[in-house]
Coordinates of C-alpha atoms in Angstrom, one line a residue:
Chain A
X1 CA 98.7 49.8 89.3
X2 CA 97.3 48.0 86.3
X3 CA 94.7 46.3 88.6
X4 CA 93.7 49.8 89.9
X5 CA 93.3 51.2 86.3
X6 CA 91.3 48.1 85.2
X7 CA 89.0 48.5 88.2
X8 CA 88.4 52.1 87.5
X9 CA 87.8 51.5 83.8
X10 CA 85.3 48.7 84.5
X11 CA 83.5 51.0 87.0
X12 CA 83.4 53.8 84.3
X13 CA 82.0 51.4 81.7
X14 CA 79.4 50.3 84.1
X15 CA 78.3 53.9 84.7
X16 CA 78.1 54.6 81.0
X17 CA 76.0 51.6 80.4
X18 CA 73.7 52.4 83.3
X19 CA 73.2 56.0 82.2
X20 CA 72.6 55.1 78.6
X21 CA 70.2 52.3 79.7
X22 CA 68.3 54.8 81.9
X23 CA 68.1 57.3 79.0
X24 CA 67.1 54.7 76.4
X25 CA 64.4 53.1 78.6
X26 CA 63.1 56.6 79.5
X27 CA 62.9 57.7 75.9
X28 CA 61.1 54.5 74.9
X29 CA 58.5 55.2 77.5
X30 CA 57.4 58.3 75.8
X31 CA 55.3 56.6 73.1
X32 CA 55.6 55.8 69.5
X33 CA 57.9 58.2 67.6
X34 CA 56.3 57.2 64.3
X35 CA 53.1 58.7 65.5
X36 CA 54.9 61.9 66.4
X37 CA 56.6 62.2 63.1
X38 CA 53.3 61.5 61.3
X39 CA 51.6 64.2 63.3
X40 CA 50.2 66.9 61.1
X41 CA 50.1 64.7 58.0
X42 CA 46.5 63.7 57.1
X43 CA 45.2 60.2 56.2
X44 CA 48.1 58.2 57.6
X45 CA 47.6 54.5 57.4
X46 CA 48.9 51.8 59.6
X47 CA 51.2 50.8 56.7
X48 CA 52.7 54.2 56.5
X49 CA 53.4 54.2 60.3
X50 CA 55.0 50.8 59.9
X51 CA 57.2 52.2 57.1
X52 CA 58.3 55.1 59.3
X53 CA 59.1 52.7 62.1
X54 CA 61.1 50.5 59.8
X55 CA 63.0 53.6 58.6
X56 CA 63.9 54.5 62.2
X57 CA 64.7 50.9 63.1
X58 CA 62.0 51.0 65.7
X59 CA 60.5 47.6 64.6
X60 CA 63.5 45.8 66.1
X61 CA 63.5 44.5 69.7
X62 CA 64.6 47.0 72.4
X63 CA 67.9 45.3 73.1
X64 CA 69.0 45.5 69.4
X65 CA 68.0 49.2 69.3
X66 CA 69.9 49.8 72.6
X67 CA 73.0 48.1 71.4
X68 CA 72.8 50.1 68.2
X69 CA 72.7 53.3 70.1
X70 CA 75.7 52.2 72.1
X71 CA 77.5 51.4 68.9
X72 CA 76.5 54.8 67.6
X73 CA 78.3 56.4 70.5
X74 CA 81.5 54.5 69.5
X75 CA 81.2 55.3 65.8
X76 CA 79.8 58.8 66.3
X77 CA 76.7 58.0 64.3
X78 CA 73.4 58.9 66.0
X79 CA 70.8 58.5 63.3
X80 CA 68.7 61.3 61.9
X81 CA 66.7 64.1 63.7
X82 CA 62.9 63.7 63.7
X83 CA 62.8 67.3 62.7
X84 CA 63.8 67.8 59.1
X85 CA 65.7 64.6 59.1
X86 CA 69.2 66.2 59.5
X87 CA 72.0 64.0 60.6
X88 CA 72.3 64.2 64.4
X89 CA 76.1 63.8 64.1
X90 CA 76.1 67.1 62.1
X91 CA 74.2 68.9 64.8
X92 CA 76.4 67.5 67.5
X93 CA 79.6 68.4 65.6
X94 CA 78.5 72.0 65.6
X95 CA 77.1 72.3 69.1
X96 CA 79.8 70.3 71.1
X97 CA 82.7 72.6 70.2
X98 CA 80.7 75.7 71.2
X99 CA 79.9 74.2 74.6
X100 CA 83.5 72.9 75.2
X101 CA 85.0 76.3 74.2
X102 CA 82.7 77.9 76.8
X103 CA 83.7 75.3 79.4
X104 CA 87.4 76.0 78.9
X105 CA 86.9 79.7 78.9
X106 CA 84.9 79.4 82.2
X107 CA 87.5 77.2 83.8
X108 CA 90.2 79.6 82.7
X109 CA 88.4 82.6 84.3
X110 CA 87.8 80.6 87.5
X111 CA 91.4 79.5 87.8
X112 CA 92.7 83.1 87.1
X113 CA 90.5 84.5 89.9
X114 CA 90.5 81.7 92.5
X115 CA 94.2 80.9 92.7
X116 CA 95.4 84.4 93.7
X117 CA 92.4 85.0 95.9
X118 CA 92.7 81.5 97.6
X119 CA 96.4 82.1 98.2
X120 CA 95.7 85.5 99.6
X121 CA 93.0 84.1 102.0
X122 CA 95.3 81.3 103.1
X123 CA 98.2 83.7 103.8
X124 CA 96.0 86.1 105.7
X125 CA 94.1 83.4 107.5
X126 CA 91.7 84.8 110.1
X127 CA 92.4 88.4 109.2
X128 CA 89.9 90.7 107.4
X129 CA 90.9 89.9 103.8
X130 CA 90.4 86.2 104.5
X131 CA 87.0 86.9 106.0
X132 CA 86.0 89.2 103.1
X133 CA 87.0 86.5 100.6
X134 CA 85.0 83.9 102.6
X135 CA 81.9 86.1 102.6
X136 CA 82.3 86.8 98.9
X137 CA 82.5 83.1 98.3
X138 CA 79.4 82.4 100.3
X139 CA 77.5 85.1 98.3
X140 CA 78.9 83.6 95.0
X141 CA 77.6 80.1 96.1
X142 CA 74.2 81.6 96.5
X143 CA 73.8 83.0 93.0
X144 CA 71.5 81.3 90.6
X145 CA 73.7 81.0 87.5
X146 CA 71.0 82.0 85.1
X147 CA 70.1 85.1 87.1
X148 CA 73.8 86.2 87.3
X149 CA 73.9 85.8 83.5
X150 CA 70.7 87.9 83.2
X151 CA 72.2 90.6 85.4
X152 CA 75.4 90.7 83.4
X153 CA 73.3 91.2 80.3
X154 CA 71.4 94.0 82.0
X155 CA 74.6 95.7 83.0
X156 CA 76.9 95.2 80.0
X157 CA 74.5 94.9 77.1
X158 CA 71.5 96.9 78.0
X159 CA 72.8 99.7 80.3
X160 CA 76.4 100.1 79.1
X161 CA 76.0 98.7 75.6
X162 CA 79.5 97.2 75.7
X163 CA 78.8 93.6 74.8
X164 CA 76.4 91.7 72.5
X165 CA 73.6 90.2 74.6
X166 CA 73.5 86.9 72.9
X167 CA 74.9 84.5 70.3
X168 CA 78.4 83.3 69.5
X169 CA 80.2 86.0 67.4
X170 CA 83.9 86.4 68.0
X171 CA 85.8 86.7 71.3
X172 CA 83.7 89.4 72.9
X173 CA 80.6 87.1 73.0
X174 CA 82.6 84.8 75.2
X175 CA 83.1 87.4 78.0
X176 CA 79.7 87.3 79.7
X177 CA 79.0 83.5 79.5
X178 CA 82.5 82.7 80.7
X179 CA 82.4 85.3 83.4
X180 CA 79.1 83.8 84.7
X181 CA 80.3 80.3 85.0
X182 CA 83.7 81.5 86.0
X183 CA 82.3 83.4 89.0
X184 CA 80.0 80.5 90.0
X185 CA 83.0 78.0 89.9
X186 CA 85.2 80.5 91.7
X187 CA 82.9 80.6 94.7
X188 CA 83.8 76.9 95.4
X189 CA 87.3 77.0 94.1
X190 CA 88.5 79.8 96.3
X191 CA 87.8 77.7 99.3
X192 CA 89.5 74.6 97.8
X193 CA 92.6 76.6 97.0
X194 CA 92.6 78.1 100.5
X195 CA 92.3 74.8 102.3
X196 CA 94.9 73.1 100.1
X197 CA 97.2 76.0 100.4
X198 CA 96.9 76.0 104.2
X199 CA 97.9 72.4 104.4
X200 CA 100.9 73.0 102.1
X201 CA 102.1 76.1 104.0
X202 CA 102.6 74.0 107.1
X203 CA 105.1 71.7 105.3
X204 CA 108.8 71.8 106.2
X205 CA 110.0 72.6 102.7
X206 CA 108.1 75.9 102.9
X207 CA 109.9 76.7 106.1
X208 CA 113.2 75.9 104.4
X209 CA 112.3 78.0 101.4
X210 CA 111.5 80.9 103.7
X211 CA 114.7 80.3 105.7
X212 CA 116.7 80.4 102.5
X213 CA 115.5 84.0 102.2
X214 CA 113.4 83.5 99.1
X215 CA 110.9 86.3 98.4
X216 CA 107.4 85.6 99.8
X217 CA 106.1 85.7 96.2
X218 CA 108.5 83.0 95.1
X219 CA 107.7 80.8 98.2
X220 CA 104.0 81.0 97.5
X221 CA 103.8 80.8 93.8
X222 CA 106.7 78.6 93.0
X223 CA 107.1 76.2 96.0
X224 CA 103.7 76.1 97.6
X225 CA 101.5 76.4 94.5
X226 CA 103.4 73.7 92.7
X227 CA 102.7 71.3 95.5
X228 CA 99.0 72.2 95.5
X229 CA 98.8 71.4 91.8
X230 CA 97.8 67.8 92.1
X231 CA 94.9 68.1 94.5
X232 CA 93.7 71.3 92.7
X233 CA 93.7 69.7 89.3
X234 CA 91.7 66.8 90.8
X235 CA 89.1 69.2 92.2
X236 CA 88.9 71.1 89.0
X237 CA 88.5 67.9 87.0
X238 CA 85.7 66.6 89.3
X239 CA 83.9 69.9 88.7
X240 CA 83.5 69.2 85.1
X241 CA 80.0 67.8 85.6
X242 CA 78.8 70.9 87.6
X243 CA 80.4 73.1 84.9
X244 CA 78.6 71.4 82.0
X245 CA 75.3 71.3 83.9
X246 CA 75.6 75.1 84.5
X247 CA 76.6 75.8 80.9
X248 CA 73.6 73.9 79.6
X249 CA 71.4 76.3 81.6
X250 CA 73.1 79.6 80.8
X251 CA 73.3 78.7 77.1
X252 CA 69.6 79.4 77.2
X253 CA 70.1 83.0 78.5
X254 CA 72.8 83.8 75.9
X255 CA 71.3 81.9 73.0
X256 CA 74.5 80.0 72.8
X257 CA 74.5 77.5 70.0
X258 CA 75.7 74.6 72.2
X259 CA 74.6 71.3 73.6
X260 CA 72.1 72.9 76.0
X261 CA 70.3 74.8 73.4
X262 CA 70.3 71.7 71.2
X263 CA 68.8 69.7 74.1
X264 CA 66.0 72.2 75.0
X265 CA 65.0 72.5 71.3
X266 CA 64.9 68.7 71.2
X267 CA 62.7 68.5 74.3
X268 CA 60.3 71.1 72.8
X269 CA 60.1 69.2 69.5
X270 CA 60.2 65.8 71.1
X271 CA 63.2 65.1 69.0
X272 CA 64.4 62.0 70.8
X273 CA 67.4 61.0 68.7
X274 CA 69.0 64.4 69.3
X275 CA 68.1 64.4 73.1
X276 CA 69.5 60.9 73.6
X277 CA 72.7 61.8 71.7
X278 CA 73.3 65.0 73.7
X279 CA 72.8 63.4 77.1
X280 CA 74.8 60.3 76.3
X281 CA 77.7 62.4 75.0
X282 CA 77.8 64.8 77.9
X283 CA 77.7 62.0 80.5
X284 CA 80.3 60.0 78.6
X285 CA 82.6 63.1 78.7
X286 CA 82.0 63.5 82.4
X287 CA 82.8 59.9 83.1
X288 CA 85.9 60.0 80.9
X289 CA 87.2 63.1 82.7
X290 CA 86.5 61.6 86.2
X291 CA 88.3 58.4 85.1
X292 CA 91.3 60.3 83.8
X293 CA 91.6 62.4 87.0
X294 CA 91.3 59.2 89.1
X295 CA 94.0 57.4 87.1
X296 CA 96.3 60.4 87.1
X297 CA 95.9 60.8 90.8
X298 CA 96.5 57.1 91.3
X299 CA 99.7 57.4 89.2
X300 CA 101.0 60.3 91.3
X301 CA 99.8 59.3 94.7
X302 CA 100.2 55.5 95.4
X303 CA 98.0 55.7 98.5
X304 CA 94.9 56.2 96.4
X305 CA 95.4 52.9 94.6
X306 CA 95.0 50.8 97.7
X307 CA 91.8 52.6 98.9
Chain B
X1 CA 97.1 88.4 120.2
X2 CA 95.8 84.9 119.7
X3 CA 93.0 85.6 122.1
X4 CA 91.8 88.7 120.3
X5 CA 91.8 86.9 117.0
X6 CA 89.7 84.0 118.3
X7 CA 87.4 86.4 120.0
X8 CA 87.1 88.3 116.7
X9 CA 86.4 85.1 114.8
X10 CA 83.7 84.0 117.3
X11 CA 82.0 87.4 116.8
X12 CA 82.1 87.0 113.1
X13 CA 80.7 83.4 113.4
X14 CA 77.8 84.6 115.5
X15 CA 77.4 87.5 113.0
X16 CA 77.1 84.9 110.3
X17 CA 74.4 83.1 112.3
X18 CA 72.5 86.3 113.0
X19 CA 72.6 87.5 109.5
X20 CA 71.5 84.1 108.1
X21 CA 68.7 83.8 110.7
X22 CA 67.4 87.3 110.0
X23 CA 67.5 86.9 106.3
X24 CA 65.7 83.6 106.3
X25 CA 63.3 84.7 109.1
X26 CA 62.2 87.8 107.2
X27 CA 61.8 85.9 103.9
X28 CA 60.0 82.9 105.4
X29 CA 57.7 85.3 107.3
X30 CA 56.8 87.2 104.2
X31 CA 56.2 84.1 102.2
X32 CA 54.1 82.3 104.8
X33 CA 51.9 85.3 105.5
X34 CA 51.9 86.8 102.0
X35 CA 48.2 86.3 101.8
X36 CA 47.6 88.8 104.6
X37 CA 50.6 91.1 104.0
X38 CA 50.2 91.7 100.3
X39 CA 47.6 92.1 97.6
X40 CA 46.6 89.0 95.7
X41 CA 49.4 88.0 93.4
X42 CA 47.1 87.3 90.4
X43 CA 45.3 90.7 90.5
X44 CA 45.6 92.0 86.9
X45 CA 45.4 95.8 86.5
X46 CA 45.9 96.7 82.8
X47 CA 45.8 100.4 83.7
X48 CA 49.0 100.0 85.7
X49 CA 51.2 98.0 83.3
X50 CA 55.0 98.0 83.7
X51 CA 55.1 100.6 86.5
X52 CA 58.7 101.2 87.7
X53 CA 59.5 100.3 91.3
X54 CA 59.8 102.7 94.3
X55 CA 57.3 105.2 92.9
X56 CA 54.0 104.0 94.1
X57 CA 53.5 102.7 97.6
X58 CA 50.9 100.2 96.4
X59 CA 53.5 98.8 94.0
X60 CA 56.8 99.1 95.8
X61 CA 58.6 96.7 93.4
X62 CA 56.7 97.9 90.3
X63 CA 54.3 95.9 88.2
X64 CA 54.7 93.4 85.3
X65 CA 53.3 93.4 81.8
X66 CA 49.8 92.6 83.1
X67 CA 49.9 95.2 85.8
X68 CA 50.4 92.6 88.5
X69 CA 52.3 93.7 91.6
X70 CA 55.8 92.3 91.5
X71 CA 56.2 92.4 95.3
X72 CA 53.2 90.3 96.0
X73 CA 54.1 87.9 93.3
X74 CA 57.6 87.6 94.7
X75 CA 56.2 86.9 98.2
X76 CA 53.7 84.4 96.8
X77 CA 56.3 82.8 94.5
X78 CA 58.5 82.0 97.5
X79 CA 56.0 79.4 98.5
X80 CA 57.0 77.1 95.6
X81 CA 60.7 77.4 96.3
X82 CA 60.3 76.8 100.1
X83 CA 58.0 73.9 99.5
X84 CA 60.2 72.2 96.9
X85 CA 63.3 72.8 98.9
X86 CA 61.9 71.5 102.2
X87 CA 60.0 68.4 100.8
X88 CA 62.8 67.3 98.5
X89 CA 65.3 67.4 101.3
X90 CA 63.0 65.5 103.6
X91 CA 62.5 62.8 101.0
X92 CA 66.2 62.6 100.3
X93 CA 67.1 62.4 104.0
X94 CA 64.7 59.5 104.7
X95 CA 65.9 57.4 101.7
X96 CA 69.6 58.4 102.0
X97 CA 70.0 57.9 105.7
X98 CA 68.3 54.5 105.6
X99 CA 70.3 53.3 102.6
X100 CA 73.5 54.7 104.1
X101 CA 72.9 52.9 107.4
X102 CA 72.2 49.7 105.7
X103 CA 75.2 49.9 103.4
X104 CA 77.6 51.0 106.0
X105 CA 76.4 48.6 108.7
X106 CA 75.7 45.4 106.6
X107 CA 78.1 46.2 103.8
X108 CA 78.0 43.5 101.1
X109 CA 75.6 43.9 98.2
X110 CA 73.9 47.0 99.6
X111 CA 77.2 48.7 99.8
X112 CA 77.9 48.0 96.1
X113 CA 74.4 49.3 95.1
X114 CA 74.9 52.6 97.0
X115 CA 78.3 53.2 95.7
X116 CA 77.4 52.5 92.1
X117 CA 74.4 54.9 92.4
X118 CA 76.9 57.4 93.7
X119 CA 79.0 56.9 90.6
X120 CA 76.0 57.4 88.3
X121 CA 74.9 60.5 90.1
X122 CA 78.4 62.0 89.7
X123 CA 78.2 61.4 85.9
X124 CA 74.7 62.7 85.3
X125 CA 74.3 66.3 86.4
X126 CA 70.9 67.1 87.7
X127 CA 69.9 69.3 84.8
X128 CA 70.5 66.5 82.3
X129 CA 68.5 64.0 84.4
X130 CA 65.8 66.6 84.6
X131 CA 65.7 67.3 80.9
X132 CA 65.4 63.6 80.2
X133 CA 62.6 63.1 82.6
X134 CA 60.7 66.2 81.9
X135 CA 60.7 65.3 78.2
X136 CA 58.8 62.2 79.2
X137 CA 56.7 63.1 82.2
X138 CA 56.3 66.8 81.7
X139 CA 57.2 69.4 84.3
X140 CA 55.2 69.9 87.5
X141 CA 55.8 70.7 91.2
X142 CA 55.6 67.0 92.2
X143 CA 57.9 65.9 89.4
X144 CA 60.4 68.5 90.4
X145 CA 60.4 67.2 93.9
X146 CA 60.7 63.6 92.8
X147 CA 63.6 64.4 90.5
X148 CA 65.4 66.3 93.2
X149 CA 65.0 63.3 95.6
X150 CA 66.2 60.9 93.0
X151 CA 69.3 62.9 92.4
X152 CA 70.1 64.0 95.9
X153 CA 69.5 61.0 98.3
X154 CA 72.9 59.6 97.3
X155 CA 74.7 62.4 99.1
X156 CA 73.1 61.5 102.4
X157 CA 73.7 57.8 101.8
X158 CA 77.4 58.5 101.1
X159 CA 77.8 60.7 104.2
X160 CA 76.1 58.3 106.5
X161 CA 77.9 55.3 105.1
X162 CA 81.2 56.9 105.5
X163 CA 80.5 57.9 109.1
X164 CA 79.1 54.4 110.0
X165 CA 82.2 52.8 108.6
X166 CA 84.4 54.8 111.1
X167 CA 81.9 54.7 113.9
X168 CA 81.6 50.9 113.9
X169 CA 85.2 50.5 114.8
X170 CA 84.9 52.8 117.8
X171 CA 85.1 51.4 121.4
X172 CA 81.6 52.4 122.5
X173 CA 80.1 50.6 119.5
X174 CA 82.2 47.6 120.0
X175 CA 81.4 47.4 123.7
X176 CA 77.7 47.9 123.1
X177 CA 77.9 45.0 120.7
X178 CA 79.8 42.9 123.2
X179 CA 77.1 43.2 125.8
X180 CA 74.6 42.0 123.2
X181 CA 72.8 45.2 122.1
X182 CA 70.6 44.3 119.1
X183 CA 71.3 45.7 115.6
X184 CA 68.2 47.9 115.6
X185 CA 68.9 49.4 119.1
X186 CA 72.5 49.9 118.1
X187 CA 71.5 51.9 115.1
X188 CA 68.8 53.9 116.8
X189 CA 70.7 54.7 120.1
X190 CA 74.3 54.7 119.0
X191 CA 74.7 55.4 115.3
X192 CA 71.9 57.9 114.7
X193 CA 72.7 60.4 117.4
X194 CA 76.3 60.5 116.2
X195 CA 75.2 61.1 112.6
X196 CA 72.8 63.9 113.4
X197 CA 75.2 66.8 113.2
X198 CA 76.6 66.3 109.8
X199 CA 73.2 65.3 108.4
X200 CA 71.6 68.5 109.6
X201 CA 74.4 70.6 108.1
X202 CA 74.1 68.8 104.8
X203 CA 70.3 69.3 104.9
X204 CA 70.6 73.0 105.4
X205 CA 73.0 73.4 102.5
X206 CA 70.9 71.0 100.4
X207 CA 67.8 73.0 100.8
X208 CA 69.7 76.0 99.5
X209 CA 71.0 74.0 96.5
X210 CA 67.6 72.5 95.7
X211 CA 66.0 75.9 95.7
X212 CA 68.7 77.0 93.1
X213 CA 68.0 73.8 91.0
X214 CA 64.3 74.2 91.2
X215 CA 64.4 77.8 90.1
X216 CA 66.7 77.0 87.1
X217 CA 64.4 74.2 86.1
X218 CA 61.4 76.4 86.2
X219 CA 63.3 79.2 84.5
X220 CA 63.9 76.8 81.6
X221 CA 60.3 75.9 81.5
X222 CA 60.9 72.3 82.7
X223 CA 59.8 72.8 86.3
X224 CA 56.8 74.2 88.0
X225 CA 53.7 75.2 86.0
X226 CA 54.2 78.7 84.7
X227 CA 50.7 79.8 85.8
X228 CA 51.7 79.4 89.5
X229 CA 53.8 82.4 90.6
X230 CA 57.4 81.2 91.3
X231 CA 60.7 82.9 91.3
X232 CA 62.1 80.9 88.4
X233 CA 58.9 81.4 86.4
X234 CA 58.9 85.1 87.0
X235 CA 62.5 85.4 85.8
X236 CA 61.6 83.5 82.6
X237 CA 58.8 86.0 82.0
X238 CA 61.0 88.9 82.9
X239 CA 63.5 88.0 80.1
X240 CA 61.1 89.3 77.5
X241 CA 61.0 92.7 79.2
X242 CA 64.6 93.0 80.2
X243 CA 65.1 95.9 77.8
X244 CA 62.3 98.0 79.2
X245 CA 61.4 96.7 82.7
X246 CA 64.5 95.5 84.5
X247 CA 62.6 95.2 87.9
X248 CA 60.7 92.1 86.8
X249 CA 64.0 90.3 86.4
X250 CA 65.8 91.8 89.4
X251 CA 63.5 91.2 92.4
X252 CA 62.7 87.5 92.0
X253 CA 66.4 86.8 91.5
X254 CA 67.3 88.9 94.5
X255 CA 64.8 86.8 96.5
X256 CA 66.5 83.6 95.4
X257 CA 69.9 85.0 96.2
X258 CA 68.9 86.2 99.7
X259 CA 67.1 83.0 100.6
X260 CA 69.9 80.8 99.5
X261 CA 72.5 83.1 101.1
X262 CA 70.6 82.9 104.4
X263 CA 70.6 79.1 104.2
X264 CA 74.3 79.0 103.3
X265 CA 75.2 81.3 106.2
X266 CA 73.2 79.1 108.6
X267 CA 74.7 76.0 107.1
X268 CA 78.2 77.4 107.4
X269 CA 77.6 78.3 111.0
X270 CA 76.0 74.9 111.8
X271 CA 79.0 73.2 110.3
X272 CA 81.4 74.9 112.6
X273 CA 79.0 74.2 115.5
X274 CA 77.8 70.6 114.8
X275 CA 80.5 69.1 112.5
X276 CA 83.9 70.5 113.6
X277 CA 85.7 67.6 111.9
X278 CA 84.3 68.7 108.6
X279 CA 82.7 65.6 107.2
X280 CA 80.3 67.7 105.2
X281 CA 82.9 70.2 103.9
X282 CA 82.7 71.0 100.3

């Protein structure tokens, strides 16, 4: 077991290093940040540029800068933004909770819809409600997330005037963004729940539970669902990347003050310290969650370890 | 009872195929022949700004803020999506299948490379990769296609690798080897034909997914040049007029939805037909 965990941890560290290296190299390719900062200022001399570079630590060799950025990830220090010189840590500390809150809200919506629907589809396998759920899931899979978001705004904010169209102000501003990502995730999750449930329903202990005369509701939600929990949690965990990717996009539609908005503003302003920090943090989180899911699965199911 | 159910299911399956084929057929036809079917998408008519849909036969889907016909722009805009979807998948298939064959067949260092790439791909969602690269290279049609290939080839490599690993232990491969069939011939005549089904299924679903990714990239202003009509670009423009002119935001999105749905329906049907063991299941 320890060997298995070590192997997974080393793989995860490798991925983090590879991703951060790609991002760091890519960002260095864009040209001299000192020139970008100096843009707009008149009569800049070479000495001024040199001073800016020194201030940003850009006069050091690439490997030193790279290691510093890795160290920054560990100490949660990401330097200063090129725009206005604000501490990147401060910006991240504001944006990350907004994005994570949305991620959990979306996951909650998706679980609340997909588990009852998935169970329903599995139980009525092949009958019309199963087919209906299957078609709905296919349609859901085909929705562009940002367009679904726009259509919700059109319906709930503009036509019905029930919900605020954008921003993060109180619980009600969570409804539309969480619903958007919740629906998108549900399209995949319903199928996962259905497949997992179908496998479980064939098990003998389900037959026993039914033979005991337990109500169908108890059989499904207590005995069957509990045994689906492990694979389902794994799937939901592995979806974290997709979820974050989607949230980054729809944050734009809802002007959500999260990591996506931070990243797009950084791209527009060529604010590389911010961009680098956002991408490194998001990928680090995805790797960490995948790792945790893997280890948890290995703990519960010994067969995984030897694979 | 069982017979009627299976008959019923088979009907539904073929319904899926018909619906997917019709949807996709109509859209591809309109896009390919948009030049002849509709007015030029760039024609500006300031006298007919923001006309609502279904009121004028000349502007069935209404007009945008410059008086351009939304219907002809939707038809012309599909060209970008179809091109990006098709070319990016072609590129990914070629790279992915070759890498998958090499890593599954020869194992060793190739195998390690492919699997580590798969790990990285899992950790870096497409949109983050895209943001990074667009910040550097700028957005364009070619860059969008290249980005999609970079992020998608691994799926094919993993699929092919997995299938080769099981296939290489099968009797017909072992006997072909035993009678001295060369590596290349073995791959071409024995492995590839057995991989075709799942790869085609994955391709269909992948075109659908890449069209979604391209449109979100363009919507965010990181993809295709906004002066070229494209579904994502039109939706980005439409945001400004959402309060007053909903049709600018509705029709291009509907076009994406129906195209992707058509491809997903076909992919689903193809999976049941070509890949009954479900190697490409999601």
